[in-house]
């Protein structure tokens, strides 16, 4: 429910991508937003008002002279009730009308009469997108402070391939979330590690663990949404890269250490979330180990470097945050880790509360004391943790 209480006016203009606006409404409502749909006459050729009404739970408006508004001022009322107007899809014609300040239908009039920000997600044939007239209009809209989301490139409804596809509904929701997130880390560089490491035994086998990477990825996303420039050094996980985040894939602890150390001093904040393997095999076999070659193999193990402690020991290093995933004695182990690794903030969680799942329970240990956070989704906890870090680092 990251958009709880937010009032979003969703404008739908005419284009085949209008059918995707139905999914957009569903996702926004799922996040707790109050969605008021207004559509152009053109949009109603592609999708019906009934669909949007059912998904948003509100009447849908198309006509400026709609009798349902007692004062006959649908354009003023609807735009004043919104914290944000999103137009998706925004057709070439609609962009042109907004760029020129036209008010020739309800949606264009709402946009002209708004006192809130406007985001548009263009959707059109690639030639229409590339046309200098459209590009002029888009440049004008940017100059006027309108947020342009996309468009994406790819196969188009007309069969051509190029730029002009509307962003996917999930990507538009992501932009809306970014819009509403306070920019507590604007201009800051955040470096994170996430996921497990994989320590090779031979070319196909290795030592690893069940870390899903979800908490680290949620934090990378939250840091990005808070305005930071984010680099995520990731062990092997099956997760999509959060929008706007630079991701560096690594396998072993040594790879992870090299990637982190190369970037640590250029970062303001380092958050070590990865479940780094404590040990690696001294010499991984060059060829696949065979069962029938003299019984079970014996491995010599050597300790991996502590990446977090190395970064914390840097002169002029970043503000360091560590994680302590424990199965018991959380406070004692987390505090011990904080002292041993010399990091100002350790985030404790019991493995049974969070490993692999979507939810988690976190306790923060810092110089000011112990702060338990209420159990919540990893996304919500990530936002709270980023806020806490922003406060501790004196940014806000
Ligand atoms: O010592 P332990 O593995 O429990 O410490 C956990 C914290 O230290 C996590 O923040 C983890 O990412 C970090 N760590 C590290 N390098 C290691 C081991 C742990 O950065 N080799």
PDB file of N, CA and C in Angstrom, residues 6-90:
ATOM      1  N   UNK A   6      -3.119   8.566  -1.684  1.00  0.00           N
ATOM      2  CA  UNK A   6      -2.735   9.453  -2.787  1.00  0.00           C
ATOM      3  C   UNK A   6      -3.869   9.502  -3.795  1.00  0.00           C
ATOM      4  N   UNK A   7      -4.150  10.714  -4.280  1.00  0.00           N
ATOM      5  CA  UNK A   7      -5.245  10.879  -5.237  1.00  0.00           C
ATOM      6  C   UNK A   7      -4.653  11.093  -6.621  1.00  0.00           C
ATOM      7  N   UNK A   8      -4.925  10.157  -7.484  1.00  0.00           N
ATOM      8  CA  UNK A   8      -4.345  10.214  -8.831  1.00  0.00           C
ATOM      9  C   UNK A   8      -5.461  10.323  -9.861  1.00  0.00           C
ATOM     10  N   UNK A   9      -5.379  11.364 -10.698  1.00  0.00           N
ATOM     11  CA  UNK A   9      -6.295  11.448 -11.838  1.00  0.00           C
ATOM     12  C   UNK A   9      -5.584  10.773 -12.999  1.00  0.00           C
ATOM     13  N   UNK A  10      -6.193   9.736 -13.530  1.00  0.00           N
ATOM     14  CA  UNK A  10      -5.587   9.024 -14.658  1.00  0.00           C
ATOM     15  C   UNK A  10      -6.322   9.391 -15.934  1.00  0.00           C
ATOM     16  N   UNK A  11      -5.607  10.046 -16.837  1.00  0.00           N
ATOM     17  CA  UNK A  11      -6.177  10.390 -18.134  1.00  0.00           C
ATOM     18  C   UNK A  11      -5.818   9.310 -19.140  1.00  0.00           C
ATOM     19  N   UNK A  12      -6.795   8.906 -19.926  1.00  0.00           N
ATOM     20  CA  UNK A  12      -6.544   7.889 -20.957  1.00  0.00           C
ATOM     21  C   UNK A  12      -6.904   8.512 -22.299  1.00  0.00           C
ATOM     22  N   UNK A  13      -5.918   8.588 -23.202  1.00  0.00           N
ATOM     23  CA  UNK A  13      -6.235   9.131 -24.527  1.00  0.00           C
ATOM     24  C   UNK A  13      -6.248   7.986 -25.542  1.00  0.00           C
ATOM     25  N   UNK A  14      -6.598   8.313 -26.789  1.00  0.00           N
ATOM     26  CA  UNK A  14      -6.898   7.275 -27.776  1.00  0.00           C
ATOM     27  C   UNK A  14      -5.655   6.601 -28.326  1.00  0.00           C
ATOM     28  N   UNK A  15      -5.614   5.288 -28.233  1.00  0.00           N
ATOM     29  CA  UNK A  15      -4.491   4.511 -28.767  1.00  0.00           C
ATOM     30  C   UNK A  15      -4.679   3.084 -28.324  1.00  0.00           C
ATOM     31  N   UNK A  16      -4.068   2.164 -29.050  1.00  0.00           N
ATOM     32  CA  UNK A  16      -4.257   0.752 -28.731  1.00  0.00           C
ATOM     33  C   UNK A  16      -3.739   0.420 -27.329  1.00  0.00           C
ATOM     34  N   UNK A  17      -2.751   1.205 -26.856  1.00  0.00           N
ATOM     35  CA  UNK A  17      -2.204   0.934 -25.506  1.00  0.00           C
ATOM     36  C   UNK A  17      -3.235   1.251 -24.417  1.00  0.00           C
ATOM     37  N   UNK A  18      -4.390   1.823 -24.791  1.00  0.00           N
ATOM     38  CA  UNK A  18      -5.410   2.161 -23.787  1.00  0.00           C
ATOM     39  C   UNK A  18      -5.831   0.914 -22.985  1.00  0.00           C
ATOM     40  N   UNK A  19      -5.730  -0.261 -23.620  1.00  0.00           N
ATOM     41  CA  UNK A  19      -6.146  -1.460 -22.877  1.00  0.00           C
ATOM     42  C   UNK A  19      -5.221  -1.713 -21.691  1.00  0.00           C
ATOM     43  N   UNK A  20      -3.954  -1.246 -21.814  1.00  0.00           N
ATOM     44  CA  UNK A  20      -3.019  -1.449 -20.704  1.00  0.00           C
ATOM     45  C   UNK A  20      -3.325  -0.514 -19.532  1.00  0.00           C
ATOM     46  N   UNK A  21      -4.083   0.557 -19.816  1.00  0.00           N
ATOM     47  CA  UNK A  21      -4.428   1.489 -18.737  1.00  0.00           C
ATOM     48  C   UNK A  21      -5.328   0.791 -17.713  1.00  0.00           C
ATOM     49  N   UNK A  22      -6.044  -0.250 -18.142  1.00  0.00           N
ATOM     50  CA  UNK A  22      -6.894  -0.991 -17.200  1.00  0.00           C
ATOM     51  C   UNK A  22      -6.023  -1.653 -16.137  1.00  0.00           C
ATOM     52  N   UNK A  23      -4.935  -2.271 -16.575  1.00  0.00           N
ATOM     53  CA  UNK A  23      -4.000  -2.903 -15.639  1.00  0.00           C
ATOM     54  C   UNK A  23      -3.342  -1.843 -14.753  1.00  0.00           C
ATOM     55  N   UNK A  24      -3.075  -0.684 -15.352  1.00  0.00           N
ATOM     56  CA  UNK A  24      -2.471   0.404 -14.569  1.00  0.00           C
ATOM     57  C   UNK A  24      -3.397   0.822 -13.421  1.00  0.00           C
ATOM     58  N   UNK A  25      -4.690   0.956 -13.726  1.00  0.00           N
ATOM     59  CA  UNK A  25      -5.658   1.316 -12.676  1.00  0.00           C
ATOM     60  C   UNK A  25      -5.633   0.249 -11.581  1.00  0.00           C
ATOM     61  N   UNK A  26      -5.650  -1.009 -11.994  1.00  0.00           N
ATOM     62  CA  UNK A  26      -5.673  -2.100 -11.023  1.00  0.00           C
ATOM     63  C   UNK A  26      -4.450  -2.031 -10.098  1.00  0.00           C
ATOM     64  N   UNK A  27      -3.285  -1.799 -10.680  1.00  0.00           N
ATOM     65  CA  UNK A  27      -2.053  -1.766  -9.874  1.00  0.00           C
ATOM     66  C   UNK A  27      -2.031  -0.554  -8.939  1.00  0.00           C
ATOM     67  N   UNK A  28      -2.509   0.585  -9.434  1.00  0.00           N
ATOM     68  CA  UNK A  28      -2.518   1.795  -8.591  1.00  0.00           C
ATOM     69  C   UNK A  28      -3.475   1.617  -7.417  1.00  0.00           C
ATOM     70  N   UNK A  29      -4.645   1.038  -7.713  1.00  0.00           N
ATOM     71  CA  UNK A  29      -5.642   0.799  -6.651  1.00  0.00           C
ATOM     72  C   UNK A  29      -5.082  -0.193  -5.633  1.00  0.00           C
ATOM     73  N   UNK A  30      -4.389  -1.204  -6.143  1.00  0.00           N
ATOM     74  CA  UNK A  30      -3.783  -2.213  -5.253  1.00  0.00           C
ATOM     75  C   UNK A  30      -2.777  -1.575  -4.298  1.00  0.00           C
ATOM     76  N   UNK A  31      -2.122  -0.523  -4.764  1.00  0.00           N
ATOM     77  CA  UNK A  31      -1.147   0.181  -3.914  1.00  0.00           C
ATOM     78  C   UNK A  31      -1.823   1.187  -2.984  1.00  0.00           C
ATOM     79  N   UNK A  32      -3.163   1.234  -3.006  1.00  0.00           N
ATOM     80  CA  UNK A  32      -3.878   2.099  -2.076  1.00  0.00           C
ATOM     81  C   UNK A  32      -4.274   3.454  -2.640  1.00  0.00           C
ATOM     82  N   UNK A  33      -3.944   3.726  -3.913  1.00  0.00           N
ATOM     83  CA  UNK A  33      -4.267   5.042  -4.486  1.00  0.00           C
ATOM     84  C   UNK A  33      -5.763   5.160  -4.766  1.00  0.00           C
ATOM     85  N   UNK A  34      -6.272   6.406  -4.679  1.00  0.00           N
ATOM     86  CA  UNK A  34      -7.640   6.688  -5.138  1.00  0.00           C
ATOM     87  C   UNK A  34      -7.499   7.143  -6.581  1.00  0.00           C
ATOM     88  N   UNK A  35      -8.054   6.376  -7.490  1.00  0.00           N
ATOM     89  CA  UNK A  35      -7.843   6.666  -8.916  1.00  0.00           C
ATOM     90  C   UNK A  35      -9.135   7.174  -9.551  1.00  0.00           C
ATOM     91  N   UNK A  36      -9.049   8.356 -10.141  1.00  0.00           N
ATOM     92  CA  UNK A  36     -10.182   8.930 -10.865  1.00  0.00           C
ATOM     93  C   UNK A  36      -9.836   8.946 -12.349  1.00  0.00           C
ATOM     94  N   UNK A  37     -10.584   8.194 -13.127  1.00  0.00           N
ATOM     95  CA  UNK A  37     -10.260   8.101 -14.557  1.00  0.00           C
ATOM     96  C   UNK A  37     -11.064   9.131 -15.357  1.00  0.00           C
ATOM     97  N   UNK A  38     -10.355   9.805 -16.267  1.00  0.00           N
ATOM     98  CA  UNK A  38     -11.007  10.652 -17.268  1.00  0.00           C
ATOM     99  C   UNK A  38     -10.460  10.206 -18.612  1.00  0.00           C
ATOM    100  N   UNK A  39     -11.332   9.992 -19.576  1.00  0.00           N
ATOM    101  CA  UNK A  39     -10.846   9.517 -20.869  1.00  0.00           C
ATOM    102  C   UNK A  39     -11.294  10.414 -22.007  1.00  0.00           C
ATOM    103  N   UNK A  40     -10.519  10.398 -23.087  1.00  0.00           N
ATOM    104  CA  UNK A  40     -10.925  11.179 -24.257  1.00  0.00           C
ATOM    105  C   UNK A  40     -11.952  10.358 -25.040  1.00  0.00           C
ATOM    106  N   UNK A  41     -12.592  11.042 -25.958  1.00  0.00           N
ATOM    107  CA  UNK A  41     -13.575  10.358 -26.795  1.00  0.00           C
ATOM    108  C   UNK A  41     -12.863   9.256 -27.605  1.00  0.00           C
ATOM    109  N   UNK A  42     -11.644   9.591 -28.060  1.00  0.00           N
ATOM    110  CA  UNK A  42     -10.844   8.624 -28.838  1.00  0.00           C
ATOM    111  C   UNK A  42     -10.575   7.352 -28.036  1.00  0.00           C
ATOM    112  N   UNK A  43     -10.276   7.506 -26.736  1.00  0.00           N
ATOM    113  CA  UNK A  43      -9.960   6.330 -25.907  1.00  0.00           C
ATOM    114  C   UNK A  43     -11.143   5.386 -25.839  1.00  0.00           C
ATOM    115  N   UNK A  44     -12.366   5.946 -25.893  1.00  0.00           N
ATOM    116  CA  UNK A  44     -13.547   5.100 -25.735  1.00  0.00           C
ATOM    117  C   UNK A  44     -13.770   4.191 -26.944  1.00  0.00           C
ATOM    118  N   UNK A  45     -12.997   4.425 -28.032  1.00  0.00           N
ATOM    119  CA  UNK A  45     -13.063   3.494 -29.166  1.00  0.00           C
ATOM    120  C   UNK A  45     -12.227   2.237 -28.897  1.00  0.00           C
ATOM    121  N   UNK A  46     -11.323   2.334 -27.916  1.00  0.00           N
ATOM    122  CA  UNK A  46     -10.427   1.209 -27.622  1.00  0.00           C
ATOM    123  C   UNK A  46     -10.821   0.447 -26.364  1.00  0.00           C
ATOM    124  N   UNK A  47     -11.448   1.145 -25.423  1.00  0.00           N
ATOM    125  CA  UNK A  47     -11.790   0.506 -24.140  1.00  0.00           C
ATOM    126  C   UNK A  47     -12.977   1.268 -23.546  1.00  0.00           C
ATOM    127  N   UNK A  48     -13.807   0.555 -22.798  1.00  0.00           N
ATOM    128  CA  UNK A  48     -15.016   1.234 -22.323  1.00  0.00           C
ATOM    129  C   UNK A  48     -14.819   1.849 -20.936  1.00  0.00           C
ATOM    130  N   UNK A  49     -15.649   2.863 -20.683  1.00  0.00           N
ATOM    131  CA  UNK A  49     -15.642   3.516 -19.367  1.00  0.00           C
ATOM    132  C   UNK A  49     -16.024   2.515 -18.280  1.00  0.00           C
ATOM    133  N   UNK A  50     -16.858   1.541 -18.646  1.00  0.00           N
ATOM    134  CA  UNK A  50     -17.321   0.553 -17.653  1.00  0.00           C
ATOM    135  C   UNK A  50     -16.143  -0.220 -17.057  1.00  0.00           C
ATOM    136  N   UNK A  51     -15.184  -0.560 -17.916  1.00  0.00           N
ATOM    137  CA  UNK A  51     -13.994  -1.285 -17.427  1.00  0.00           C
ATOM    138  C   UNK A  51     -13.286  -0.463 -16.353  1.00  0.00           C
ATOM    139  N   UNK A  52     -13.063   0.820 -16.650  1.00  0.00           N
ATOM    140  CA  UNK A  52     -12.345   1.674 -15.690  1.00  0.00           C
ATOM    141  C   UNK A  52     -13.173   1.915 -14.431  1.00  0.00           C
ATOM    142  N   UNK A  53     -14.475   2.034 -14.629  1.00  0.00           N
ATOM    143  CA  UNK A  53     -15.345   2.259 -13.461  1.00  0.00           C
ATOM    144  C   UNK A  53     -15.277   1.059 -12.520  1.00  0.00           C
ATOM    145  N   UNK A  54     -15.314  -0.138 -13.103  1.00  0.00           N
ATOM    146  CA  UNK A  54     -15.270  -1.349 -12.279  1.00  0.00           C
ATOM    147  C   UNK A  54     -13.937  -1.448 -11.537  1.00  0.00           C
ATOM    148  N   UNK A  55     -12.845  -1.103 -12.213  1.00  0.00           N
ATOM    149  CA  UNK A  55     -11.526  -1.260 -11.597  1.00  0.00           C
ATOM    150  C   UNK A  55     -11.213  -0.159 -10.584  1.00  0.00           C
ATOM    151  N   UNK A  56     -11.706   1.068 -10.849  1.00  0.00           N
ATOM    152  CA  UNK A  56     -11.374   2.184  -9.954  1.00  0.00           C
ATOM    153  C   UNK A  56     -12.425   2.372  -8.870  1.00  0.00           C
ATOM    154  N   UNK A  57     -13.616   1.810  -9.103  1.00  0.00           N
ATOM    155  CA  UNK A  57     -14.702   1.984  -8.134  1.00  0.00           C
ATOM    156  C   UNK A  57     -15.260   3.395  -8.151  1.00  0.00           C
ATOM    157  N   UNK A  58     -15.032   4.138  -9.222  1.00  0.00           N
ATOM    158  CA  UNK A  58     -15.528   5.513  -9.333  1.00  0.00           C
ATOM    159  C   UNK A  58     -16.102   5.750 -10.719  1.00  0.00           C
ATOM    160  N   UNK A  59     -17.035   6.710 -10.811  1.00  0.00           N
ATOM    161  CA  UNK A  59     -17.550   7.041 -12.144  1.00  0.00           C
ATOM    162  C   UNK A  59     -16.431   7.598 -13.020  1.00  0.00           C
ATOM    163  N   UNK A  60     -16.529   7.350 -14.315  1.00  0.00           N
ATOM    164  CA  UNK A  60     -15.504   7.786 -15.261  1.00  0.00           C
ATOM    165  C   UNK A  60     -16.053   8.977 -16.045  1.00  0.00           C
ATOM    166  N   UNK A  61     -15.195   9.962 -16.304  1.00  0.00           N
ATOM    167  CA  UNK A  61     -15.662  11.167 -17.005  1.00  0.00           C
ATOM    168  C   UNK A  61     -15.008  11.289 -18.376  1.00  0.00           C
ATOM    169  N   UNK A  62     -15.814  11.724 -19.350  1.00  0.00           N
ATOM    170  CA  UNK A  62     -15.305  11.927 -20.707  1.00  0.00           C
ATOM    171  C   UNK A  62     -15.678  13.325 -21.209  1.00  0.00           C
ATOM    172  N   UNK A  63     -16.836  13.786 -20.725  1.00  0.00           N
ATOM    173  CA  UNK A  63     -17.456  14.970 -21.305  1.00  0.00           C
ATOM    174  C   UNK A  63     -17.315  16.170 -20.360  1.00  0.00           C
ATOM    175  N   UNK A  64     -16.917  17.297 -20.915  1.00  0.00           N
ATOM    176  CA  UNK A  64     -16.794  18.533 -20.111  1.00  0.00           C
ATOM    177  C   UNK A  64     -18.119  18.923 -19.497  1.00  0.00           C
ATOM    178  N   UNK A  65     -19.199  18.581 -20.204  1.00  0.00           N
ATOM    179  CA  UNK A  65     -20.523  19.076 -19.787  1.00  0.00           C
ATOM    180  C   UNK A  65     -21.273  17.993 -19.020  1.00  0.00           C
ATOM    181  N   UNK A  66     -20.520  17.091 -18.404  1.00  0.00           N
ATOM    182  CA  UNK A  66     -21.126  15.971 -17.675  1.00  0.00           C
ATOM    183  C   UNK A  66     -22.084  16.483 -16.599  1.00  0.00           C
ATOM    184  N   UNK A  67     -23.325  16.007 -16.683  1.00  0.00           N
ATOM    185  CA  UNK A  67     -24.364  16.493 -15.769  1.00  0.00           C
ATOM    186  C   UNK A  67     -24.151  16.021 -14.333  1.00  0.00           C
ATOM    187  N   UNK A  68     -23.236  15.050 -14.133  1.00  0.00           N
ATOM    188  CA  UNK A  68     -23.045  14.530 -12.778  1.00  0.00           C
ATOM    189  C   UNK A  68     -22.340  15.545 -11.884  1.00  0.00           C
ATOM    190  N   UNK A  69     -21.643  16.526 -12.483  1.00  0.00           N
ATOM    191  CA  UNK A  69     -21.009  17.568 -11.669  1.00  0.00           C
ATOM    192  C   UNK A  69     -22.024  18.685 -11.453  1.00  0.00           C
ATOM    193  N   UNK A  70     -22.459  18.928 -10.211  1.00  0.00           N
ATOM    194  CA  UNK A  70     -23.525  19.893  -9.967  1.00  0.00           C
ATOM    195  C   UNK A  70     -23.183  21.293 -10.472  1.00  0.00           C
ATOM    196  N   UNK A  71     -21.909  21.671 -10.445  1.00  0.00           N
ATOM    197  CA  UNK A  71     -21.555  23.036 -10.860  1.00  0.00           C
ATOM    198  C   UNK A  71     -21.114  23.104 -12.320  1.00  0.00           C
ATOM    199  N   UNK A  72     -21.256  21.998 -13.061  1.00  0.00           N
ATOM    200  CA  UNK A  72     -20.838  21.927 -14.473  1.00  0.00           C
ATOM    201  C   UNK A  72     -19.374  22.303 -14.649  1.00  0.00           C
ATOM    202  N   UNK A  73     -18.551  21.993 -13.663  1.00  0.00           N
ATOM    203  CA  UNK A  73     -17.123  22.324 -13.749  1.00  0.00           C
ATOM    204  C   UNK A  73     -16.286  21.067 -13.516  1.00  0.00           C
ATOM    205  N   UNK A  74     -16.543  20.060 -14.313  1.00  0.00           N
ATOM    206  CA  UNK A  74     -15.826  18.791 -14.146  1.00  0.00           C
ATOM    207  C   UNK A  74     -14.319  19.007 -14.229  1.00  0.00           C
ATOM    208  N   UNK A  75     -13.882  19.863 -15.169  1.00  0.00           N
ATOM    209  CA  UNK A  75     -12.437  20.042 -15.371  1.00  0.00           C
ATOM    210  C   UNK A  75     -11.764  20.606 -14.128  1.00  0.00           C
ATOM    211  N   UNK A  76     -12.419  21.577 -13.469  1.00  0.00           N
ATOM    212  CA  UNK A  76     -11.818  22.182 -12.267  1.00  0.00           C
ATOM    213  C   UNK A  76     -11.897  21.184 -11.116  1.00  0.00           C
ATOM    214  N   UNK A  77     -13.083  20.629 -10.896  1.00  0.00           N
ATOM    215  CA  UNK A  77     -13.268  19.735  -9.746  1.00  0.00           C
ATOM    216  C   UNK A  77     -12.308  18.546  -9.813  1.00  0.00           C
ATOM    217  N   UNK A  78     -12.227  17.914 -10.990  1.00  0.00           N
ATOM    218  CA  UNK A  78     -11.410  16.699 -11.101  1.00  0.00           C
ATOM    219  C   UNK A  78      -9.926  17.008 -10.940  1.00  0.00           C
ATOM    220  N   UNK A  79      -9.471  18.146 -11.462  1.00  0.00           N
ATOM    221  CA  UNK A  79      -8.039  18.426 -11.316  1.00  0.00           C
ATOM    222  C   UNK A  79      -7.713  18.899  -9.903  1.00  0.00           C
ATOM    223  N   UNK A  80      -8.639  19.587  -9.237  1.00  0.00           N
ATOM    224  CA  UNK A  80      -8.369  20.020  -7.852  1.00  0.00           C
ATOM    225  C   UNK A  80      -8.353  18.850  -6.879  1.00  0.00           C
ATOM    226  N   UNK A  81      -9.061  17.781  -7.243  1.00  0.00           N
ATOM    227  CA  UNK A  81      -9.110  16.619  -6.337  1.00  0.00           C
ATOM    228  C   UNK A  81      -7.875  15.726  -6.465  1.00  0.00           C
ATOM    229  N   UNK A  82      -6.941  16.092  -7.351  1.00  0.00           N
ATOM    230  CA  UNK A  82      -5.813  15.186  -7.611  1.00  0.00           C
ATOM    231  C   UNK A  82      -4.503  15.707  -7.021  1.00  0.00           C
ATOM    232  N   UNK A  83      -3.676  14.772  -6.510  1.00  0.00           N
ATOM    233  CA  UNK A  83      -2.302  15.111  -6.106  1.00  0.00           C
ATOM    234  C   UNK A  83      -1.380  15.036  -7.314  1.00  0.00           C
ATOM    235  N   UNK A  84      -1.817  14.287  -8.312  1.00  0.00           N
ATOM    236  CA  UNK A  84      -0.985  14.056  -9.490  1.00  0.00           C
ATOM    237  C   UNK A  84      -1.908  13.654 -10.644  1.00  0.00           C
ATOM    238  N   UNK A  85      -1.616  14.181 -11.834  1.00  0.00           N
ATOM    239  CA  UNK A  85      -2.330  13.687 -13.023  1.00  0.00           C
ATOM    240  C   UNK A  85      -1.347  12.844 -13.833  1.00  0.00           C
ATOM    241  N   UNK A  86      -1.783  11.649 -14.208  1.00  0.00           N
ATOM    242  CA  UNK A  86      -0.976  10.775 -15.074  1.00  0.00           C
ATOM    243  C   UNK A  86      -1.799  10.539 -16.340  1.00  0.00           C
ATOM    244  N   UNK A  87      -1.203  10.759 -17.494  1.00  0.00           N
ATOM    245  CA  UNK A  87      -1.913  10.438 -18.732  1.00  0.00           C
ATOM    246  C   UNK A  87      -1.201   9.268 -19.413  1.00  0.00           C
ATOM    247  N   UNK A  88      -1.904   8.144 -19.504  1.00  0.00           N
ATOM    248  CA  UNK A  88      -1.323   6.917 -20.056  1.00  0.00           C
ATOM    249  C   UNK A  88      -2.428   6.084 -20.701  1.00  0.00           C
ATOM    250  N   UNK A  89      -2.381   5.857 -21.983  1.00  0.00           N
ATOM    251  CA  UNK A  89      -1.392   6.361 -22.922  1.00  0.00           C
ATOM    252  C   UNK A  89      -1.653   7.816 -23.285  1.00  0.00           C
ATOM    253  N   UNK A  90      -0.541   8.522 -23.621  1.00  0.00           N
ATOM    254  CA  UNK A  90      -0.665   9.883 -24.152  1.00  0.00           C
ATOM    255  C   UNK A  90      -0.383   9.801 -25.648  1.00  0.00           C
TER     256      UNK A  90
END
